[in-house]
Amino acid sequence: SGTTRWLRNTLRVTARAANNGGADVVGYLSDVTREMQEQLQRQQVTTLLTLGEMATGIAHELNQPLTSISFAAQNASIKLARIPDAIKAQAPGIASAAEKLKRVVDQTMRASRLIEHMRIFARNQPQSATPISWAAVLDSALEILIAKLSDCTVLRDIPADLPAILAAPIPLEQILINLISNAADAYNTALPGLPRPILVHASADGGTVILRVADRAGGIPPNVLPRVFEPFFTTKDPGRGTGLGLALAFGTVTELGGTITAANADGGAVFEIRLPACYPTARS
């Protein structure tokens, strides 16, 4: 069938011949594929837990120098602002320096936000559910994925009046990060120079909010499609995927009373999430 199986060969000598040095051997083959898969899964979980602990430590260490850089840039900006206008007019480089210092402050603040996301992801602490919009979740996810999406174009279509959904923000960010990241990875086999769109579309249908993430990267093979939400199942090369992203997304959406499905359409993969809408409670 093209699949790989692990087999264990067990042999036992039952009798030895006295004359020719031969022997009677009894043996059997057993399929230990499931055992090996469970062992690999335990190793992956251990690795992920270790990475989570490392991420927390690294985030803490990076925050301190970033804070120092931000404070230094802000202090320099304040001192430049105090320079008399007459001197600024004679030294045009002062305005350019002030603009560059502003960029330094903006980028350090952005880095601090990303690090805080890392710490929240690593701690995996429960968050209380609040009304949240898919637009806000998408903004946070794209901020984290900005480097990965340098060759892709994210086309977003989320109406301003889209109803909110009742959920904790971080699990939803994890879902979008995974879906969009997978779409970007799917383009790795595409010819260079071709468009690489990732479409994020949202709509409302009665009491349901629908979000679709689609690409045009060729779609999911038919034999893989039924298994995409299985834990530890991945088609990525070793070291590039754990097979947990879509399984966790399925669990999160299910816990929120919704559904997530995968299909092929318009030359690519389409993931659709349906969640109950959260409408404001009317006051009498």
PDB file of C-alpha atoms in Angstrom:
ATOM      1  CA  SER A   1       0.000   0.000   0.000  1.00  0.00           C
ATOM      2  CA  GLY A   2       3.034   2.281   0.084  1.00  0.00           C
ATOM      3  CA  THR A   3       3.003   2.637   3.861  1.00  0.00           C
ATOM      4  CA  THR A   4       5.918   1.868   6.177  1.00  0.00           C
ATOM      5  CA  ARG A   5       5.572  -0.807   8.852  1.00  0.00           C
ATOM      6  CA  TRP A   6       7.824  -1.677  11.763  1.00  0.00           C
ATOM      7  CA  LEU A   7       8.360  -5.423  12.293  1.00  0.00           C
ATOM      8  CA  ARG A   8      10.076  -7.278  15.123  1.00  0.00           C
ATOM      9  CA  ASN A   9      11.666 -10.629  14.298  1.00  0.00           C
ATOM     10  CA  THR A  10      11.841 -13.071  17.238  1.00  0.00           C
ATOM     11  CA  LEU A  11      13.735 -16.354  16.896  1.00  0.00           C
ATOM     12  CA  ARG A  12      14.445 -19.188  19.323  1.00  0.00           C
ATOM     13  CA  VAL A  13      16.625 -22.269  18.854  1.00  0.00           C
ATOM     14  CA  THR A  14      14.645 -25.330  19.918  1.00  0.00           C
ATOM     15  CA  ALA A  15      17.114 -28.084  19.087  1.00  0.00           C
ATOM     16  CA  ARG A  16      20.627 -28.493  17.743  1.00  0.00           C
ATOM     17  CA  ALA A  17      21.756 -31.255  15.430  1.00  0.00           C
ATOM     18  CA  ALA A  18      24.626 -33.368  16.756  1.00  0.00           C
ATOM     19  CA  ASN A  19      26.205 -34.187  13.386  1.00  0.00           C
ATOM     20  CA  ASN A  20      26.146 -31.221  10.980  1.00  0.00           C
ATOM     21  CA  GLY A  21      25.976 -28.233  13.326  1.00  0.00           C
ATOM     22  CA  GLY A  22      22.468 -27.320  12.182  1.00  0.00           C
ATOM     23  CA  ALA A  23      19.608 -26.309  14.441  1.00  0.00           C
ATOM     24  CA  ASP A  24      15.834 -26.193  14.607  1.00  0.00           C
ATOM     25  CA  VAL A  25      14.604 -22.632  14.934  1.00  0.00           C
ATOM     26  CA  VAL A  26      11.121 -21.369  15.724  1.00  0.00           C
ATOM     27  CA  GLY A  27      10.344 -17.718  15.123  1.00  0.00           C
ATOM     28  CA  TYR A  28       7.700 -15.210  14.309  1.00  0.00           C
ATOM     29  CA  LEU A  29       7.274 -11.668  12.982  1.00  0.00           C
ATOM     30  CA  SER A  30       5.178  -9.178  14.920  1.00  0.00           C
ATOM     31  CA  ASP A  31       3.899  -5.816  13.687  1.00  0.00           C
ATOM     32  CA  VAL A  32       5.127  -3.211  16.216  1.00  0.00           C
ATOM     33  CA  THR A  33       4.240  -0.155  14.155  1.00  0.00           C
ATOM     34  CA  ARG A  34       1.820   1.195  16.751  1.00  0.00           C
ATOM     35  CA  GLU A  35       4.384   0.692  19.525  1.00  0.00           C
ATOM     36  CA  MET A  36       7.050   2.602  17.572  1.00  0.00           C
ATOM     37  CA  GLN A  37       4.615   5.383  16.696  1.00  0.00           C
ATOM     38  CA  GLU A  38       3.675   5.812  20.357  1.00  0.00           C
ATOM     39  CA  GLN A  39       7.352   5.943  21.281  1.00  0.00           C
ATOM     40  CA  LEU A  40       8.003   8.644  18.683  1.00  0.00           C
ATOM     41  CA  GLN A  41       4.964  10.562  19.924  1.00  0.00           C
ATOM     42  CA  ARG A  42       6.281  10.491  23.494  1.00  0.00           C
ATOM     43  CA  GLN A  43       9.619  11.788  22.257  1.00  0.00           C
ATOM     44  CA  GLN A  44       7.884  14.619  20.376  1.00  0.00           C
ATOM     45  CA  VAL A  45       5.831  15.603  23.421  1.00  0.00           C
ATOM     46  CA  THR A  46       8.967  15.642  25.576  1.00  0.00           C
ATOM     47  CA  THR A  47      10.736  17.802  22.998  1.00  0.00           C
ATOM     48  CA  LEU A  48       7.820  20.241  22.846  1.00  0.00           C
ATOM     49  CA  LEU A  49       7.726  20.543  26.644  1.00  0.00           C
ATOM     50  CA  THR A  50      11.468  21.234  26.691  1.00  0.00           C
ATOM     51  CA  LEU A  51      11.093  23.851  23.957  1.00  0.00           C
ATOM     52  CA  GLY A  52       8.303  25.502  25.955  1.00  0.00           C
ATOM     53  CA  GLU A  53      10.553  25.792  28.996  1.00  0.00           C
ATOM     54  CA  MET A  54      13.393  27.136  26.839  1.00  0.00           C
ATOM     55  CA  ALA A  55      11.084  29.687  25.203  1.00  0.00           C
ATOM     56  CA  THR A  56      10.045  31.032  28.599  1.00  0.00           C
ATOM     57  CA  GLY A  57      13.664  31.453  29.673  1.00  0.00           C
ATOM     58  CA  ILE A  58      14.762  33.023  26.387  1.00  0.00           C
ATOM     59  CA  ALA A  59      11.804  35.415  26.422  1.00  0.00           C
ATOM     60  CA  HIS A  60      12.750  36.585  29.919  1.00  0.00           C
ATOM     61  CA  GLU A  61      16.389  37.135  28.924  1.00  0.00           C
ATOM     62  CA  LEU A  62      15.483  39.045  25.745  1.00  0.00           C
ATOM     63  CA  ASN A  63      13.025  41.366  27.470  1.00  0.00           C
ATOM     64  CA  GLN A  64      15.712  43.015  29.600  1.00  0.00           C
ATOM     65  CA  PRO A  65      18.015  44.221  26.776  1.00  0.00           C
ATOM     66  CA  LEU A  66      14.998  45.251  24.692  1.00  0.00           C
ATOM     67  CA  THR A  67      13.744  47.410  27.574  1.00  0.00           C
ATOM     68  CA  SER A  68      17.175  49.032  27.887  1.00  0.00           C
ATOM     69  CA  ILE A  69      17.297  49.732  24.142  1.00  0.00           C
ATOM     70  CA  SER A  70      13.815  51.250  24.193  1.00  0.00           C
ATOM     71  CA  PHE A  71      14.577  53.501  27.185  1.00  0.00           C
ATOM     72  CA  ALA A  72      17.851  54.665  25.629  1.00  0.00           C
ATOM     73  CA  ALA A  73      16.154  55.512  22.331  1.00  0.00           C
ATOM     74  CA  GLN A  74      13.319  57.343  24.099  1.00  0.00           C
ATOM     75  CA  ASN A  75      15.780  59.392  26.206  1.00  0.00           C
ATOM     76  CA  ALA A  76      17.767  60.294  23.084  1.00  0.00           C
ATOM     77  CA  SER A  77      14.535  61.368  21.355  1.00  0.00           C
ATOM     78  CA  ILE A  78      13.616  63.604  24.299  1.00  0.00           C
ATOM     79  CA  LYS A  79      17.040  65.284  24.212  1.00  0.00           C
ATOM     80  CA  LEU A  80      16.795  65.866  20.458  1.00  0.00           C
ATOM     81  CA  ALA A  81      13.356  67.415  20.918  1.00  0.00           C
ATOM     82  CA  ARG A  82      14.842  69.945  23.358  1.00  0.00           C
ATOM     83  CA  ILE A  83      17.300  71.293  20.781  1.00  0.00           C
ATOM     84  CA  PRO A  84      16.290  74.832  19.741  1.00  0.00           C
ATOM     85  CA  ASP A  85      14.630  75.151  16.344  1.00  0.00           C
ATOM     86  CA  ALA A  86      17.343  77.506  15.149  1.00  0.00           C
ATOM     87  CA  ILE A  87      19.969  74.825  15.606  1.00  0.00           C
ATOM     88  CA  LYS A  88      17.732  72.178  14.019  1.00  0.00           C
ATOM     89  CA  ALA A  89      17.394  74.376  10.955  1.00  0.00           C
ATOM     90  CA  GLN A  90      21.172  74.412  10.549  1.00  0.00           C
ATOM     91  CA  ALA A  91      21.542  70.675  11.148  1.00  0.00           C
ATOM     92  CA  PRO A  92      18.969  68.744   9.079  1.00  0.00           C
ATOM     93  CA  GLY A  93      20.454  65.462  10.283  1.00  0.00           C
ATOM     94  CA  ILE A  94      18.762  65.981  13.660  1.00  0.00           C
ATOM     95  CA  ALA A  95      15.296  65.372  12.185  1.00  0.00           C
ATOM     96  CA  SER A  96      16.553  62.242  10.430  1.00  0.00           C
ATOM     97  CA  ALA A  97      18.083  60.965  13.663  1.00  0.00           C
ATOM     98  CA  ALA A  98      14.830  61.588  15.523  1.00  0.00           C
ATOM     99  CA  GLU A  99      12.901  59.580  12.929  1.00  0.00           C
ATOM    100  CA  LYS A 100      15.347  56.678  13.178  1.00  0.00           C
ATOM    101  CA  LEU A 101      15.095  56.697  16.964  1.00  0.00           C
ATOM    102  CA  LYS A 102      11.318  56.514  16.638  1.00  0.00           C
ATOM    103  CA  ARG A 103      11.714  53.433  14.439  1.00  0.00           C
ATOM    104  CA  VAL A 104      13.996  51.875  17.053  1.00  0.00           C
ATOM    105  CA  VAL A 105      11.358  52.409  19.751  1.00  0.00           C
ATOM    106  CA  ASP A 106       8.578  51.041  17.524  1.00  0.00           C
ATOM    107  CA  GLN A 107      10.539  47.907  16.617  1.00  0.00           C
ATOM    108  CA  THR A 108      11.591  47.168  20.200  1.00  0.00           C
ATOM    109  CA  MET A 109       7.963  47.495  21.307  1.00  0.00           C
ATOM    110  CA  ARG A 110       6.923  45.099  18.531  1.00  0.00           C
ATOM    111  CA  ALA A 111       9.631  42.634  19.597  1.00  0.00           C
ATOM    112  CA  SER A 112       8.432  42.884  23.201  1.00  0.00           C
ATOM    113  CA  ARG A 113       4.868  42.048  22.109  1.00  0.00           C
ATOM    114  CA  LEU A 114       6.115  38.992  20.211  1.00  0.00           C
ATOM    115  CA  ILE A 115       8.119  37.846  23.219  1.00  0.00           C
ATOM    116  CA  GLU A 116       5.073  38.234  25.450  1.00  0.00           C
ATOM    117  CA  HIS A 117       3.168  36.015  23.021  1.00  0.00           C
ATOM    118  CA  MET A 118       5.940  33.426  23.333  1.00  0.00           C
ATOM    119  CA  ARG A 119       5.687  33.514  27.112  1.00  0.00           C
ATOM    120  CA  ILE A 120       1.908  33.110  27.049  1.00  0.00           C
ATOM    121  CA  PHE A 121       2.153  30.223  24.570  1.00  0.00           C
ATOM    122  CA  ALA A 122       4.828  28.515  26.657  1.00  0.00           C
ATOM    123  CA  ARG A 123       2.995  28.925  29.981  1.00  0.00           C
ATOM    124  CA  ASN A 124      -0.184  27.471  28.452  1.00  0.00           C
ATOM    125  CA  GLN A 125      -2.227  29.004  31.250  1.00  0.00           C
ATOM    126  CA  PRO A 126      -6.017  28.960  30.852  1.00  0.00           C
ATOM    127  CA  GLN A 127      -7.579  32.206  29.680  1.00  0.00           C
ATOM    128  CA  SER A 128     -11.110  33.340  30.321  1.00  0.00           C
ATOM    129  CA  ALA A 129     -13.437  33.483  27.336  1.00  0.00           C
ATOM    130  CA  THR A 130     -14.401  36.961  26.147  1.00  0.00           C
ATOM    131  CA  PRO A 131     -16.180  38.312  23.061  1.00  0.00           C
ATOM    132  CA  ILE A 132     -13.454  38.623  20.442  1.00  0.00           C
ATOM    133  CA  SER A 133     -13.400  39.440  16.741  1.00  0.00           C
ATOM    134  CA  TRP A 134     -11.689  37.370  14.078  1.00  0.00           C
ATOM    135  CA  ALA A 135     -10.156  40.601  12.754  1.00  0.00           C
ATOM    136  CA  ALA A 136      -8.271  41.178  16.018  1.00  0.00           C
ATOM    137  CA  VAL A 137      -7.129  37.553  16.130  1.00  0.00           C
ATOM    138  CA  LEU A 138      -5.893  37.799  12.532  1.00  0.00           C
ATOM    139  CA  ASP A 139      -3.959  41.008  13.280  1.00  0.00           C
ATOM    140  CA  SER A 140      -2.086  39.304  16.124  1.00  0.00           C
ATOM    141  CA  ALA A 141      -1.389  36.188  14.057  1.00  0.00           C
ATOM    142  CA  LEU A 142      -0.027  38.180  11.108  1.00  0.00           C
ATOM    143  CA  GLU A 143       2.253  40.164  13.391  1.00  0.00           C
ATOM    144  CA  ILE A 144       3.877  36.923  14.517  1.00  0.00           C
ATOM    145  CA  LEU A 145       4.070  35.517  10.969  1.00  0.00           C
ATOM    146  CA  ILE A 146       5.378  38.656   9.249  1.00  0.00           C
ATOM    147  CA  ALA A 147       8.772  37.118   8.432  1.00  0.00           C
ATOM    148  CA  LYS A 148       7.342  33.786   7.243  1.00  0.00           C
ATOM    149  CA  LEU A 149       4.879  35.513   4.896  1.00  0.00           C
ATOM    150  CA  SER A 150       7.454  37.638   3.064  1.00  0.00           C
ATOM    151  CA  ASP A 151       6.786  35.751  -0.217  1.00  0.00           C
ATOM    152  CA  CYS A 152       3.014  35.427   0.271  1.00  0.00           C
ATOM    153  CA  THR A 153       0.132  37.856   0.000  1.00  0.00           C
ATOM    154  CA  VAL A 154      -2.591  37.616   2.637  1.00  0.00           C
ATOM    155  CA  LEU A 155      -5.940  38.745   1.233  1.00  0.00           C
ATOM    156  CA  ARG A 156      -8.332  39.425   4.089  1.00  0.00           C
ATOM    157  CA  ASP A 157     -12.075  39.845   3.804  1.00  0.00           C
ATOM    158  CA  ILE A 158     -13.552  40.259   7.269  1.00  0.00           C
ATOM    159  CA  PRO A 159     -16.612  42.548   7.451  1.00  0.00           C
ATOM    160  CA  ALA A 160     -16.502  45.293  10.064  1.00  0.00           C
ATOM    161  CA  ASP A 161     -19.943  44.252  11.360  1.00  0.00           C
ATOM    162  CA  LEU A 162     -19.035  40.565  11.719  1.00  0.00           C
ATOM    163  CA  PRO A 163     -20.404  39.224  15.034  1.00  0.00           C
ATOM    164  CA  ALA A 164     -17.895  38.413  17.759  1.00  0.00           C
ATOM    165  CA  ILE A 165     -17.211  34.919  19.056  1.00  0.00           C
ATOM    166  CA  LEU A 166     -16.895  33.905  22.688  1.00  0.00           C
ATOM    167  CA  ALA A 167     -13.425  32.449  23.201  1.00  0.00           C
ATOM    168  CA  ALA A 168      -9.976  33.000  24.674  1.00  0.00           C
ATOM    169  CA  PRO A 169      -7.752  34.876  22.196  1.00  0.00           C
ATOM    170  CA  ILE A 170      -4.536  32.829  22.390  1.00  0.00           C
ATOM    171  CA  PRO A 171      -6.007  29.460  21.271  1.00  0.00           C
ATOM    172  CA  LEU A 172      -7.661  31.184  18.299  1.00  0.00           C
ATOM    173  CA  GLU A 173      -4.360  32.880  17.417  1.00  0.00           C
ATOM    174  CA  GLN A 174      -2.683  29.476  17.521  1.00  0.00           C
ATOM    175  CA  ILE A 175      -5.266  28.132  15.081  1.00  0.00           C
ATOM    176  CA  LEU A 176      -4.800  30.969  12.590  1.00  0.00           C
ATOM    177  CA  ILE A 177      -1.019  30.863  12.922  1.00  0.00           C
ATOM    178  CA  ASN A 178      -1.095  27.163  12.110  1.00  0.00           C
ATOM    179  CA  LEU A 179      -3.497  27.432   9.168  1.00  0.00           C
ATOM    180  CA  ILE A 180      -1.745  30.413   7.581  1.00  0.00           C
ATOM    181  CA  SER A 181       1.700  28.936   8.219  1.00  0.00           C
ATOM    182  CA  ASN A 182       0.642  25.657   6.599  1.00  0.00           C
ATOM    183  CA  ALA A 183      -0.650  27.575   3.581  1.00  0.00           C
ATOM    184  CA  ALA A 184       2.684  29.383   3.251  1.00  0.00           C
ATOM    185  CA  ASP A 185       4.577  26.071   3.525  1.00  0.00           C
ATOM    186  CA  ALA A 186       2.380  24.564   0.812  1.00  0.00           C
ATOM    187  CA  TYR A 187       3.823  27.096  -1.656  1.00  0.00           C
ATOM    188  CA  ASN A 188       7.391  25.848  -1.103  1.00  0.00           C
ATOM    189  CA  THR A 189       7.053  23.474  -4.056  1.00  0.00           C
ATOM    190  CA  ALA A 190       5.525  26.142  -6.323  1.00  0.00           C
ATOM    191  CA  LEU A 191       7.506  27.713  -9.149  1.00  0.00           C
ATOM    192  CA  PRO A 192       9.306  30.919  -8.132  1.00  0.00           C
ATOM    193  CA  GLY A 193       7.725  34.171  -9.242  1.00  0.00           C
ATOM    194  CA  LEU A 194       4.152  32.898  -9.231  1.00  0.00           C
ATOM    195  CA  PRO A 195       1.527  34.601  -7.013  1.00  0.00           C
ATOM    196  CA  ARG A 196       1.215  33.102  -3.552  1.00  0.00           C
ATOM    197  CA  PRO A 197      -2.141  34.278  -2.192  1.00  0.00           C
ATOM    198  CA  ILE A 198      -3.547  33.222   1.174  1.00  0.00           C
ATOM    199  CA  LEU A 199      -7.211  34.132   1.451  1.00  0.00           C
ATOM    200  CA  VAL A 200      -8.844  34.740   4.843  1.00  0.00           C
ATOM    201  CA  HIS A 201     -12.587  35.245   4.460  1.00  0.00           C
ATOM    202  CA  ALA A 202     -15.206  35.571   7.188  1.00  0.00           C
ATOM    203  CA  SER A 203     -18.981  35.779   7.105  1.00  0.00           C
ATOM    204  CA  ALA A 204     -22.029  35.271   9.294  1.00  0.00           C
ATOM    205  CA  ASP A 205     -24.827  32.781   8.734  1.00  0.00           C
ATOM    206  CA  GLY A 206     -27.564  33.295  11.295  1.00  0.00           C
ATOM    207  CA  GLY A 207     -26.064  32.448  14.662  1.00  0.00           C
ATOM    208  CA  THR A 208     -22.823  31.103  13.183  1.00  0.00           C
ATOM    209  CA  VAL A 209     -19.586  32.890  12.285  1.00  0.00           C
ATOM    210  CA  ILE A 210     -17.708  31.230   9.409  1.00  0.00           C
ATOM    211  CA  LEU A 211     -13.994  31.725   8.763  1.00  0.00           C
ATOM    212  CA  ARG A 212     -12.183  30.235   5.763  1.00  0.00           C
ATOM    213  CA  VAL A 213      -8.440  30.093   5.156  1.00  0.00           C
ATOM    214  CA  ALA A 214      -7.577  29.076   1.593  1.00  0.00           C
ATOM    215  CA  ASP A 215      -4.538  28.863  -0.649  1.00  0.00           C
ATOM    216  CA  ARG A 216      -3.865  28.110  -4.308  1.00  0.00           C
ATOM    217  CA  ALA A 217      -0.967  25.719  -3.749  1.00  0.00           C
ATOM    218  CA  GLY A 218      -2.424  22.581  -5.313  1.00  0.00           C
ATOM    219  CA  GLY A 219      -4.553  21.194  -2.509  1.00  0.00           C
ATOM    220  CA  ILE A 220      -4.252  18.251  -0.129  1.00  0.00           C
ATOM    221  CA  PRO A 221      -3.703  14.765  -1.629  1.00  0.00           C
ATOM    222  CA  PRO A 222      -6.935  12.710  -1.490  1.00  0.00           C
ATOM    223  CA  ASN A 223      -5.307   9.964   0.567  1.00  0.00           C
ATOM    224  CA  VAL A 224      -4.114  12.530   3.132  1.00  0.00           C
ATOM    225  CA  LEU A 225      -7.295  14.604   3.406  1.00  0.00           C
ATOM    226  CA  PRO A 226      -9.188  12.252   5.791  1.00  0.00           C
ATOM    227  CA  ARG A 227      -6.235  12.215   8.221  1.00  0.00           C
ATOM    228  CA  VAL A 228      -5.231  15.884   8.475  1.00  0.00           C
ATOM    229  CA  PHE A 229      -6.722  16.288  11.965  1.00  0.00           C
ATOM    230  CA  GLU A 230      -5.129  13.127  13.386  1.00  0.00           C
ATOM    231  CA  PRO A 231      -2.605  13.786  16.193  1.00  0.00           C
ATOM    232  CA  PHE A 232       1.049  13.463  15.083  1.00  0.00           C
ATOM    233  CA  PHE A 233       0.114  12.973  11.437  1.00  0.00           C
ATOM    234  CA  THR A 234       2.190  15.186   9.161  1.00  0.00           C
ATOM    235  CA  THR A 235       3.407  15.188   5.567  1.00  0.00           C
ATOM    236  CA  LYS A 236       6.244  17.619   6.285  1.00  0.00           C
ATOM    237  CA  ASP A 237       9.874  16.596   6.301  1.00  0.00           C
ATOM    238  CA  PRO A 238      11.373  15.446   9.631  1.00  0.00           C
ATOM    239  CA  GLY A 239      12.106  18.406  11.880  1.00  0.00           C
ATOM    240  CA  ARG A 240       9.634  20.683  10.108  1.00  0.00           C
ATOM    241  CA  GLY A 241       6.354  19.549  11.640  1.00  0.00           C
ATOM    242  CA  THR A 242       5.030  17.795  14.724  1.00  0.00           C
ATOM    243  CA  GLY A 243       1.614  16.802  13.404  1.00  0.00           C
ATOM    244  CA  LEU A 244      -0.059  18.508  16.370  1.00  0.00           C
ATOM    245  CA  GLY A 245      -1.174  21.857  14.937  1.00  0.00           C
ATOM    246  CA  LEU A 246      -4.349  20.750  13.177  1.00  0.00           C
ATOM    247  CA  ALA A 247      -5.182  18.220  15.891  1.00  0.00           C
ATOM    248  CA  LEU A 248      -5.045  20.975  18.526  1.00  0.00           C
ATOM    249  CA  ALA A 249      -7.101  23.252  16.280  1.00  0.00           C
ATOM    250  CA  PHE A 250      -9.745  20.533  15.961  1.00  0.00           C
ATOM    251  CA  GLY A 251      -9.863  20.109  19.742  1.00  0.00           C
ATOM    252  CA  THR A 252     -10.094  23.839  20.424  1.00  0.00           C
ATOM    253  CA  VAL A 253     -12.877  24.432  17.903  1.00  0.00           C
ATOM    254  CA  THR A 254     -14.806  21.409  19.155  1.00  0.00           C
ATOM    255  CA  GLU A 255     -14.560  22.616  22.782  1.00  0.00           C
ATOM    256  CA  LEU A 256     -16.009  25.967  21.673  1.00  0.00           C
ATOM    257  CA  GLY A 257     -19.034  24.205  20.196  1.00  0.00           C
ATOM    258  CA  GLY A 258     -17.937  24.625  16.589  1.00  0.00           C
ATOM    259  CA  THR A 259     -16.588  22.592  13.681  1.00  0.00           C
ATOM    260  CA  ILE A 260     -13.489  22.702  11.489  1.00  0.00           C
ATOM    261  CA  THR A 261     -13.252  20.967   8.125  1.00  0.00           C
ATOM    262  CA  ALA A 262     -10.702  20.612   5.341  1.00  0.00           C
ATOM    263  CA  ALA A 263     -11.396  20.380   1.620  1.00  0.00           C
ATOM    264  CA  ASN A 264      -9.911  21.150  -1.788  1.00  0.00           C
ATOM    265  CA  ALA A 265     -11.325  23.913  -3.982  1.00  0.00           C
ATOM    266  CA  ASP A 266     -10.134  26.383  -6.642  1.00  0.00           C
ATOM    267  CA  GLY A 267      -6.697  24.815  -6.928  1.00  0.00           C
ATOM    268  CA  GLY A 268      -5.855  24.739  -3.255  1.00  0.00           C
ATOM    269  CA  ALA A 269      -6.759  23.716   0.270  1.00  0.00           C
ATOM    270  CA  VAL A 270      -9.637  25.322   2.170  1.00  0.00           C
ATOM    271  CA  PHE A 271     -10.075  25.114   5.933  1.00  0.00           C
ATOM    272  CA  GLU A 272     -13.439  26.241   7.265  1.00  0.00           C
ATOM    273  CA  ILE A 273     -14.168  27.042  10.902  1.00  0.00           C
ATOM    274  CA  ARG A 274     -17.723  27.481  12.155  1.00  0.00           C
ATOM    275  CA  LEU A 275     -18.269  28.918  15.639  1.00  0.00           C
ATOM    276  CA  PRO A 276     -21.343  30.191  17.478  1.00  0.00           C
ATOM    277  CA  ALA A 277     -21.784  33.958  17.200  1.00  0.00           C
ATOM    278  CA  CYS A 278     -21.689  36.036  20.382  1.00  0.00           C
ATOM    279  CA  TYR A 279     -24.251  38.829  20.236  1.00  0.00           C
ATOM    280  CA  PRO A 280     -24.435  41.582  22.896  1.00  0.00           C
ATOM    281  CA  THR A 281     -27.059  40.944  25.533  1.00  0.00           C
ATOM    282  CA  ALA A 282     -29.890  43.416  25.226  1.00  0.00           C
ATOM    283  CA  ARG A 283     -30.551  45.526  28.296  1.00  0.00           C
ATOM    284  CA  SER A 284     -34.104  46.313  29.390  1.00  0.00           C
TER     285      SER A 284
END
